[in-house]
CSV table of C-alpha atoms (C1' of nucleotides) in Angstrom, one decimal:
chain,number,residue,atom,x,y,z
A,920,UNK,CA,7.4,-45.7,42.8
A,921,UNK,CA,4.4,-47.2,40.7
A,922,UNK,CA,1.3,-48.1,41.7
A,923,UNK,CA,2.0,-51.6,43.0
A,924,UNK,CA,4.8,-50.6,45.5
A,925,UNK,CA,2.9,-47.5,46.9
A,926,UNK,CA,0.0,-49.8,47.5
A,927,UNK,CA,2.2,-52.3,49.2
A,928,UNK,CA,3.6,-49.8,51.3
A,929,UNK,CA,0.8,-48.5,52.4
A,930,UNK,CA,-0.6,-52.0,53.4
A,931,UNK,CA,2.8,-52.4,55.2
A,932,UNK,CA,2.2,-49.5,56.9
A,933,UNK,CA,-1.7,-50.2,57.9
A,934,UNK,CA,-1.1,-53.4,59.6
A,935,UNK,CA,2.2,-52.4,61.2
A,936,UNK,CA,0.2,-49.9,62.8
A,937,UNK,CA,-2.5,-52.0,63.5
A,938,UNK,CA,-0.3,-54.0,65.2
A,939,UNK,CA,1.2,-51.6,67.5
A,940,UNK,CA,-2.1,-50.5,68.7
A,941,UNK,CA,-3.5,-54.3,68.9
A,942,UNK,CA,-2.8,-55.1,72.7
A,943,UNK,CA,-4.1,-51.4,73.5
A,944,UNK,CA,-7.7,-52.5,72.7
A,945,UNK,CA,-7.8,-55.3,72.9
A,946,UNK,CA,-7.0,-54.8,76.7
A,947,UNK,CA,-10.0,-51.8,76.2
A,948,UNK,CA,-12.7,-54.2,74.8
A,949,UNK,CA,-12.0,-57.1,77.4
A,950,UNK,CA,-9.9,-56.4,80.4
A,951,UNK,CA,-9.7,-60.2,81.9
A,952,UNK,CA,-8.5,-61.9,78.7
A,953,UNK,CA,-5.4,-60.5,77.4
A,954,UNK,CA,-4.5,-60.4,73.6
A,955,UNK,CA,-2.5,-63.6,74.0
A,956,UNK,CA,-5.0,-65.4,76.2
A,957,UNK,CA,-7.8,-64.5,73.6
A,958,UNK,CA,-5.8,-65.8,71.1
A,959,UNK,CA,-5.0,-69.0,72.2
A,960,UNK,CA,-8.1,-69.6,73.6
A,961,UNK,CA,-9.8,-69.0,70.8
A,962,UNK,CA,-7.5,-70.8,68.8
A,963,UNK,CA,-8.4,-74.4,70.8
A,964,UNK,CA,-12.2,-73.6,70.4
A,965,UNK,CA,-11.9,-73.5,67.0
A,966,UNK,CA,-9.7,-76.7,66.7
A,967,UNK,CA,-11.8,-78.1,68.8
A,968,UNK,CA,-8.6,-78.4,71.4
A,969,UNK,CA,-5.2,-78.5,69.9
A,970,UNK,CA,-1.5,-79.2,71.9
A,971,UNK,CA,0.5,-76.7,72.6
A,972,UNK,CA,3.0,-77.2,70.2
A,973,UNK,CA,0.0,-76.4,67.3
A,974,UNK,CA,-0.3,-72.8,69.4
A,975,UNK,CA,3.3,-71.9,69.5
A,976,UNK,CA,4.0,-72.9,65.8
A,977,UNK,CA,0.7,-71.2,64.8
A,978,UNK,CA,1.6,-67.9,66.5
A,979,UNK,CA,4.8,-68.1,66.4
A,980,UNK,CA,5.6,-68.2,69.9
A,981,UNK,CA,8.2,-70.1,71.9
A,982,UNK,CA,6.9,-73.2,73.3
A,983,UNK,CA,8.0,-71.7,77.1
A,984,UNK,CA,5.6,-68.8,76.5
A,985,UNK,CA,2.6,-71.0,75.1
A,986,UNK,CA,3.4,-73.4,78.1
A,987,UNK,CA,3.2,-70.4,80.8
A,988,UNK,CA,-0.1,-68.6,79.2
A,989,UNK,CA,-1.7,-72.0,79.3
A,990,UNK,CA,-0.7,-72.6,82.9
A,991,UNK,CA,-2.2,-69.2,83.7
A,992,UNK,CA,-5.4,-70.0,81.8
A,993,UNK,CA,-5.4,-73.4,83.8
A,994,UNK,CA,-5.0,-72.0,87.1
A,995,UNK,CA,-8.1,-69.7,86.2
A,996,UNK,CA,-10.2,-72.6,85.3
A,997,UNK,CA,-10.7,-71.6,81.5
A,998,UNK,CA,-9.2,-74.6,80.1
A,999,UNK,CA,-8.2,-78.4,80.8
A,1000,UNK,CA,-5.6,-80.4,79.3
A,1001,UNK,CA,-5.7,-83.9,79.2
A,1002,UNK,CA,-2.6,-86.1,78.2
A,1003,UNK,CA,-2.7,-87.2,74.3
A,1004,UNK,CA,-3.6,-91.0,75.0
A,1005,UNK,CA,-2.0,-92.0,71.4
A,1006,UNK,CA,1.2,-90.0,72.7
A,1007,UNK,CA,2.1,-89.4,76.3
A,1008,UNK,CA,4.4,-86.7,75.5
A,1009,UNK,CA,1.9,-84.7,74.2
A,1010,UNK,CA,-1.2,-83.0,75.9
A,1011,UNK,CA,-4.6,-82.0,74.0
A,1012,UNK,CA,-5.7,-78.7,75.3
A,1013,UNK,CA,-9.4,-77.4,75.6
A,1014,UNK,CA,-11.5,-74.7,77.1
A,1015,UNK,CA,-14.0,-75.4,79.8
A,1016,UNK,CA,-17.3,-74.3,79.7
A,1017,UNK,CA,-16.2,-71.0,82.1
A,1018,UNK,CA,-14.0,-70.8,79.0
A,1019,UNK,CA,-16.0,-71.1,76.2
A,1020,UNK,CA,-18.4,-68.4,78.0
A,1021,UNK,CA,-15.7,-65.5,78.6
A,1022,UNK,CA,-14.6,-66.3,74.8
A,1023,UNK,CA,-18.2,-66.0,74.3
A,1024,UNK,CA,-18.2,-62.6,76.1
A,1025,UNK,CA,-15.2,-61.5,74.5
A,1026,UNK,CA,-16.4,-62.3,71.3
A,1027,UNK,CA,-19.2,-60.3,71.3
A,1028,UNK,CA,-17.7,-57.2,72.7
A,1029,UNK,CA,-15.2,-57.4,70.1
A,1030,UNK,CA,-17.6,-57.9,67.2
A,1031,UNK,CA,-19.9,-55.1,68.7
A,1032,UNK,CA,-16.6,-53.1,68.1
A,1033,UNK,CA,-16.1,-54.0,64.8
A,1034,UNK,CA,-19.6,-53.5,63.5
A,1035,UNK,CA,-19.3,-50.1,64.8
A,1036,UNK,CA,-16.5,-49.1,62.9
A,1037,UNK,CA,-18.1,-50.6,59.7
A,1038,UNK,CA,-21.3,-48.9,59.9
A,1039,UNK,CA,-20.5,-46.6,56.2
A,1040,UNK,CA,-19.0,-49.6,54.7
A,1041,UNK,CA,-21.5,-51.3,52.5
A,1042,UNK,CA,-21.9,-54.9,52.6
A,1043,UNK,CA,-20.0,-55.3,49.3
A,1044,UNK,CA,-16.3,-53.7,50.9
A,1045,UNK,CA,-16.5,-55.9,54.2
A,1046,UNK,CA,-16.7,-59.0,52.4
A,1047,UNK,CA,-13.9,-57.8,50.0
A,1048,UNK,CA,-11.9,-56.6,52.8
A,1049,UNK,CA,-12.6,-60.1,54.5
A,1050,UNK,CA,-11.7,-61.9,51.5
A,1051,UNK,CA,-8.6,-60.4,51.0
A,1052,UNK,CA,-7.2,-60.3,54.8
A,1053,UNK,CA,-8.2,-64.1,54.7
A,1054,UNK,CA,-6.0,-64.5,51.8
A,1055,UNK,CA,-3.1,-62.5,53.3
A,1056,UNK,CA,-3.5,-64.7,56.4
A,1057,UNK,CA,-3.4,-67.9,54.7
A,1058,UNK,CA,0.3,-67.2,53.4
A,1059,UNK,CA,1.5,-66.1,56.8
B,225,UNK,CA,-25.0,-65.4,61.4
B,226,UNK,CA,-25.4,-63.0,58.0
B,227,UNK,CA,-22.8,-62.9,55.8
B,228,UNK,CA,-21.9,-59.1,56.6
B,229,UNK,CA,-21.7,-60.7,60.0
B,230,UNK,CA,-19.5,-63.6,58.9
B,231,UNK,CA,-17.3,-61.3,57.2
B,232,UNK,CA,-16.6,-59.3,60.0
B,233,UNK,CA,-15.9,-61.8,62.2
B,234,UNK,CA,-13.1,-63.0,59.5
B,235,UNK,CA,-12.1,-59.1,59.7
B,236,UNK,CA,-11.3,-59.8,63.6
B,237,UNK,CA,-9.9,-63.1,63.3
B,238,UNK,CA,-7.4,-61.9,60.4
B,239,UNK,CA,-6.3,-58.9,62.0
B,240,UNK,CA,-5.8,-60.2,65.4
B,241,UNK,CA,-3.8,-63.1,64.6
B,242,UNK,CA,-1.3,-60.8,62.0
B,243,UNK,CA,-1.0,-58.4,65.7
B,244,UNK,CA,0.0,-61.7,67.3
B,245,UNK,CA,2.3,-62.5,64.4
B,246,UNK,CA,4.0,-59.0,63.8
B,247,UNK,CA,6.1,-58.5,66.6
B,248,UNK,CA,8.1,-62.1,65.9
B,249,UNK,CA,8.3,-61.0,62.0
B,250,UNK,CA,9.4,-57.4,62.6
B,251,UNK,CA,12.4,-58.9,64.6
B,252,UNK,CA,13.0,-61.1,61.7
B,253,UNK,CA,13.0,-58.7,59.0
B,254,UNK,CA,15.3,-56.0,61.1
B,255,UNK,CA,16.9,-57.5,64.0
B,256,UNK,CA,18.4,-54.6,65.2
B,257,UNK,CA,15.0,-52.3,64.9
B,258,UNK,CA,12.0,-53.7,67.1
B,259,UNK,CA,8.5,-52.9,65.7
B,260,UNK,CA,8.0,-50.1,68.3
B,261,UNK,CA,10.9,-48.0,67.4
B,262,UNK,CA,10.7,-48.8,63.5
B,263,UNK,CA,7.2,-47.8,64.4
B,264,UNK,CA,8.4,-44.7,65.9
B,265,UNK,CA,10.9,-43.4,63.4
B,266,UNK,CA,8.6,-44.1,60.8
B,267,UNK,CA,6.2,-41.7,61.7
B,268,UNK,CA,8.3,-39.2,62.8
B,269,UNK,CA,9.8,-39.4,59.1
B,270,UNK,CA,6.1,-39.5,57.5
B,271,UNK,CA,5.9,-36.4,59.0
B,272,UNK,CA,8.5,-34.6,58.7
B,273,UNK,CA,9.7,-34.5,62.6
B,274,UNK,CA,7.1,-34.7,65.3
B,275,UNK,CA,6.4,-34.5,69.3
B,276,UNK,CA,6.4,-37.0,72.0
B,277,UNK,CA,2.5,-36.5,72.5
B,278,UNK,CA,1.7,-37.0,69.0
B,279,UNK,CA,3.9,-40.5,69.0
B,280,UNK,CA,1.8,-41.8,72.6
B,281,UNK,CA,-1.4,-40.4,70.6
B,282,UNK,CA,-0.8,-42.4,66.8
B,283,UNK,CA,0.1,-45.5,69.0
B,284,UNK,CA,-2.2,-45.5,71.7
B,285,UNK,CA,1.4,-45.5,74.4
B,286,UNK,CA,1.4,-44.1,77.0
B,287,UNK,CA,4.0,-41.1,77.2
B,288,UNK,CA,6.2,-42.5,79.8
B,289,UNK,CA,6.8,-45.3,77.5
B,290,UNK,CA,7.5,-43.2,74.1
B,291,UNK,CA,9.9,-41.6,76.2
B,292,UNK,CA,12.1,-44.3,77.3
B,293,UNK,CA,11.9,-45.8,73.2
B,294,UNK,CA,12.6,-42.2,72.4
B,295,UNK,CA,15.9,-42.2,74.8
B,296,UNK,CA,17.0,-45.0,73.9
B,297,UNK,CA,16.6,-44.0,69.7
B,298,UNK,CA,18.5,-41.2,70.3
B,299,UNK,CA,21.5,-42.7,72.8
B,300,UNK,CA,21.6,-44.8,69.7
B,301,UNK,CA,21.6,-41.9,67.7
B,302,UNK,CA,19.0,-42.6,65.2
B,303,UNK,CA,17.4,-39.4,66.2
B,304,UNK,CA,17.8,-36.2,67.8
B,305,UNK,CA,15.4,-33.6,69.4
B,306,UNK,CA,15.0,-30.2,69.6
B,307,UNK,CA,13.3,-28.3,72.2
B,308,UNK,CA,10.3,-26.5,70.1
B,309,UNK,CA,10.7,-23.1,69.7
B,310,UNK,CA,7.3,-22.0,69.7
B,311,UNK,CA,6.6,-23.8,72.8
B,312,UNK,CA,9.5,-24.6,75.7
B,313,UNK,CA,7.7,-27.7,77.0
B,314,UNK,CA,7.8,-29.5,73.9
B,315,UNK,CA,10.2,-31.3,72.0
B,316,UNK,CA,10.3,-31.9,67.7
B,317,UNK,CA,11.9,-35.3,66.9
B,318,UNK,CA,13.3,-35.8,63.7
B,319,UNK,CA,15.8,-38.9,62.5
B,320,UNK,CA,19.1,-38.5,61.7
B,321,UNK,CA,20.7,-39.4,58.7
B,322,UNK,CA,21.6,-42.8,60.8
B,323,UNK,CA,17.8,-43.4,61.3
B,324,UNK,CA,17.3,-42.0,57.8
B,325,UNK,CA,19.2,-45.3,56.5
B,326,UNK,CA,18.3,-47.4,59.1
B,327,UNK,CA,14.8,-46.8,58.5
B,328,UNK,CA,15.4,-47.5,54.6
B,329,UNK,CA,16.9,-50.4,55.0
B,330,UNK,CA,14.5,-51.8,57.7
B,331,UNK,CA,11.9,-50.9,54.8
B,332,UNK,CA,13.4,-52.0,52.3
B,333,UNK,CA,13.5,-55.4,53.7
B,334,UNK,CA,9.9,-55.1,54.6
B,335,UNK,CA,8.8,-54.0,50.8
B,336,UNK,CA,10.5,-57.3,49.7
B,337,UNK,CA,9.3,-59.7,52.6
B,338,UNK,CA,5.9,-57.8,51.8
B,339,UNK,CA,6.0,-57.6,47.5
B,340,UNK,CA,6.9,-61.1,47.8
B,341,UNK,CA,3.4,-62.5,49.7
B,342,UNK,CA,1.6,-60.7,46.8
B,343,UNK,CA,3.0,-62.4,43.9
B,344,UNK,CA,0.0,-64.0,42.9
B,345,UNK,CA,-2.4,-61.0,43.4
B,346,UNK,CA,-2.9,-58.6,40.6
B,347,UNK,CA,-2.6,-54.6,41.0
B,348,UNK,CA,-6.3,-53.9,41.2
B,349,UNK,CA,-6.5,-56.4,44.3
B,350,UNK,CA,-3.6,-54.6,46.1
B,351,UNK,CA,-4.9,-51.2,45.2
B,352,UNK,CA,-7.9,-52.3,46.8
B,353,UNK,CA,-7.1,-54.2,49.6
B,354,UNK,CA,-4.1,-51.1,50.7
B,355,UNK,CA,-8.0,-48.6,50.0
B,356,UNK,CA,-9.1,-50.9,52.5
B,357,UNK,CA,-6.9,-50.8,54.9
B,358,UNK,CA,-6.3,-47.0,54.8
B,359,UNK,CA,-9.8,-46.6,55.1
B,360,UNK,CA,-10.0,-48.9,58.0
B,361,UNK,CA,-7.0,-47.5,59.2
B,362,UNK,CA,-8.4,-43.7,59.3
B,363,UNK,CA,-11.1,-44.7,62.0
B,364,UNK,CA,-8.9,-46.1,64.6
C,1193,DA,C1',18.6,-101.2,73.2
C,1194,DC,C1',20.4,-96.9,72.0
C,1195,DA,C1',20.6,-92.7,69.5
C,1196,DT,C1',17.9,-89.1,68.0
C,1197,DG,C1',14.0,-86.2,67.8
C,1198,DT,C1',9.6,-84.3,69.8
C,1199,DT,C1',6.9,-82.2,73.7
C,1200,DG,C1',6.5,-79.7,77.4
C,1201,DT,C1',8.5,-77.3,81.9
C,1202,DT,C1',11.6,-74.3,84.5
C,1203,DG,C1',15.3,-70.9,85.4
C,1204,DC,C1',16.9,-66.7,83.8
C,1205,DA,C1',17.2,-62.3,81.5
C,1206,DC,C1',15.3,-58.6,79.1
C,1207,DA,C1',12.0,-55.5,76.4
C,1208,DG,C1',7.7,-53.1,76.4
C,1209,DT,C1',4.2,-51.3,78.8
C,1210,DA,C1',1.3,-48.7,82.3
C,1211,DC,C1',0.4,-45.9,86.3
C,1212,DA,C1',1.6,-42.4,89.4
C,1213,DA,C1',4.3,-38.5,91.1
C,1214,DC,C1',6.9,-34.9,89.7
C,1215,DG,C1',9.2,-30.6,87.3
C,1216,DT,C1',8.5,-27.3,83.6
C,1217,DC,C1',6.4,-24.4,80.8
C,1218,DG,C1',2.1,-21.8,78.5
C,1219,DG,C1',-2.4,-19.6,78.6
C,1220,DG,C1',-6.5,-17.8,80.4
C,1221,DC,C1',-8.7,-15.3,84.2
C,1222,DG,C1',-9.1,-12.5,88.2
D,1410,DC,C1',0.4,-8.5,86.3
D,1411,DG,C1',0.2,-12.8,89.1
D,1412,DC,C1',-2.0,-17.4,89.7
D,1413,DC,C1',-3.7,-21.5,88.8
D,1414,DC,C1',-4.8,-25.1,85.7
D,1415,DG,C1',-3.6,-27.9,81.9
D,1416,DA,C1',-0.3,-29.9,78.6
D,1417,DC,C1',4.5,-31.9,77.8
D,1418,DG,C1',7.9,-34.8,79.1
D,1419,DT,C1',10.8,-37.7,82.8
D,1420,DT,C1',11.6,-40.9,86.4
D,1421,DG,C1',10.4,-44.6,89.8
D,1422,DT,C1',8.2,-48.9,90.2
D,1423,DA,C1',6.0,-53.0,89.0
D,1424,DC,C1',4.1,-56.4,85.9
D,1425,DT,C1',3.4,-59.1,81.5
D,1426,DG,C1',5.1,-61.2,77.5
D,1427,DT,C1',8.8,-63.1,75.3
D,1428,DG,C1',13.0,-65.9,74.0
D,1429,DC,C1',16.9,-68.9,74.9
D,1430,DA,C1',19.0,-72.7,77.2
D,1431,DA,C1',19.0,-76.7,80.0
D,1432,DC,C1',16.3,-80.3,81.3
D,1433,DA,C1',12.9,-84.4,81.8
D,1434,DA,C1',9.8,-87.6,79.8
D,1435,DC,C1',8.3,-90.0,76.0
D,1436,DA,C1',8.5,-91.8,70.9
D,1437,DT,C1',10.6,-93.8,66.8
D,1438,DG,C1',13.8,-95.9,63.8
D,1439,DT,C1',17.8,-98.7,63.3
DNA sequence: ACATGTTGTTGCACAGTACAACGTCGGGCG
DNA sequence: CGCCCGACGTTGTACTGTGCAACAACATGT
């Protein structure tokens, strides 16, 4: 196996297992916002609120799940949804400000997290490492 | 917000939204192997035939729930176990030669769906980014 | 105006997961 | 040696996340 594929694999391999361990602490670091909930939420912040279809497409979820998670996060007051006034089909979704604080929250304990883990990694290797998981992700 | 800062937070965002993407793609790539026991086989194959505790340990599962996946492997009969001689409680996994090919196929559809997204990278940016990873990887 | 497609909701079923209680075995300490 | 504690795995129970299918409401093009 050359190089190349050995590298590949071993990304495969890396973020497979990353996945696997993704809901596990994430449900560690903030214990009221679920990896879903997070997700999405953070998702409409960044937006600047979005419809549900944009969630489910962008996460690959059925459009029954992103409609149930975004009931729950309703019925807890973290976000509003307002019908689309140029299409009544369609509703425009957006955290409150009790939203926008627990994503806040969450933010922070998750970056606090993260810094940890990079403390040997000079400045030069995070922004690679950024640079070349943003790329990954834009193909996704 | 610095730019080591920055990065990180593009670190999060990346590897947060691939978890929230995986488990959809895993089923896509093998439909009959979900991400948790391709997961599971994989390791135990990396290492040449493994316990229970070590599986809940890698994955962060609890062991209640690595042994249901690891019941319902081997009623499929991707894997057997053997009680460990050198210690009665525990059990070694290993695959069979039906989760031997299962597994190569399931990964060999992976390298592809995976060589694929990295057409347009050259080898010293793969190298790299799998280093990365690995070394990311190591501190979880 | 009607057929078709889009957006979201609801009913249903199932996988994955955790927690707690338990049986079994191994190892250290009296 | 005999006991107790800790580690390994299993089983009962409950909950969350998820997808699929059927549906209702609205939009769009012919």
């Amino acid at each position: 196996m050359s190089g190349r594929e050995s590298s590949i694999d071993t990304i495969q391999r890396e973020l497979t297992a990353f996945a696997r361990r993704a809901r596990h602490k994430a449900s560690q670091l903030h214990p009221d916002l679920s990896l879903v909930t997070y997700s999405i939420l953070d998702l409409m912040n960044e937006r600047g609120g979005c419809r549900a279809a944009d969630v489910a497409s962008y996460f690959m979820l059925d459009k029954s799940t992103v409609s149930r998670q975004v009931g729950a996060l309703e019925k807890l007051g973290l976000l509003v949804r307002e019908t689309d006034p140029d299409d009544q089909r369609g509703q425009i979704l957006r955290p409150t400000e009790a939203g926008l604080t627990l994503l806040r929250e969450a933010a922070e304990q998750r970056r606090l997290s993260f810094t940890e883990r990079f403390t040997d990694w000079d400045d030069e290797d995070v922004a690679r490492f950024a640079d070349y998981l943003a790329r990954y992700g834009a193909a996704d």
